[in-house]
């Protein structure tokens, strides 16, 4: 409340907020939370993909070792 003095008497001006700023702030907060959840989920999905590729690569490596061992055994039998 602002009070000023004039020649005819005091003038009182009341300022009231409509709450628009609070609403905008709430909407922005919700948007930030939704964005954070999305980014966390995206990161988790990438980690799952990376782990799957790593596991597949290890399986291929193990299979290659088995094939190499079988080839060595076959070569020894031929000699």
Short mmCIF file of C-alpha atoms in Angstrom, two decimals, residues 3-45:
data_model
loop_
_atom_site.label_atom_id
_atom_site.label_comp_id
_atom_site.label_asym_id
_atom_site.label_seq_id
_atom_site.Cartn_x
_atom_site.Cartn_y
_atom_site.Cartn_z
CA UNK A 3 0.08 6.52 0.78
CA UNK A 4 0.74 9.99 -0.54
CA UNK A 5 -0.47 13.37 0.67
CA UNK A 6 -2.24 15.78 -1.69
CA UNK A 7 -3.94 19.14 -1.22
CA UNK A 8 -7.33 17.44 -0.85
CA UNK A 9 -6.17 14.74 1.54
CA UNK A 10 -4.35 11.41 1.56
CA UNK A 11 -4.48 9.16 -1.51
CA UNK A 12 -4.13 5.45 -0.81
CA UNK A 13 -3.15 3.15 -3.68
CA UNK A 14 -3.31 -0.59 -3.08
CA UNK A 15 -1.35 -2.90 -5.34
CA UNK A 16 -2.53 -6.43 -5.79
CA UNK A 17 -0.95 -9.19 -7.80
CA UNK A 18 -3.12 -11.41 -9.94
CA UNK A 19 -0.84 -14.42 -9.34
CA UNK A 20 0.27 -14.61 -12.97
CA UNK A 21 3.93 -14.62 -11.98
CA UNK A 22 3.35 -17.49 -9.59
CA UNK A 23 1.57 -19.47 -12.31
CA UNK A 24 4.39 -18.89 -14.80
CA UNK A 25 6.94 -19.94 -12.18
CA UNK A 26 5.01 -23.12 -11.45
CA UNK A 27 4.76 -23.99 -15.15
CA UNK A 28 8.51 -23.45 -15.59
CA UNK A 29 9.27 -25.62 -12.57
CA UNK A 30 7.13 -28.44 -13.96
CA UNK A 31 8.86 -28.10 -17.36
CA UNK A 32 12.30 -28.36 -15.72
CA UNK A 33 11.25 -31.46 -13.76
CA UNK A 34 9.83 -33.14 -16.88
CA UNK A 35 13.02 -32.32 -18.82
CA UNK A 36 15.22 -33.72 -16.05
CA UNK A 37 13.23 -36.97 -15.90
CA UNK A 38 13.46 -37.30 -19.69
CA UNK A 39 17.23 -36.80 -19.69
CA UNK A 40 17.73 -39.29 -16.85
CA UNK A 41 15.66 -41.91 -18.69
CA UNK A 42 17.55 -41.23 -21.93
CA UNK A 43 20.84 -41.76 -20.11
CA UNK A 44 19.60 -45.03 -18.58
CA UNK A 45 18.53 -46.30 -22.02
#
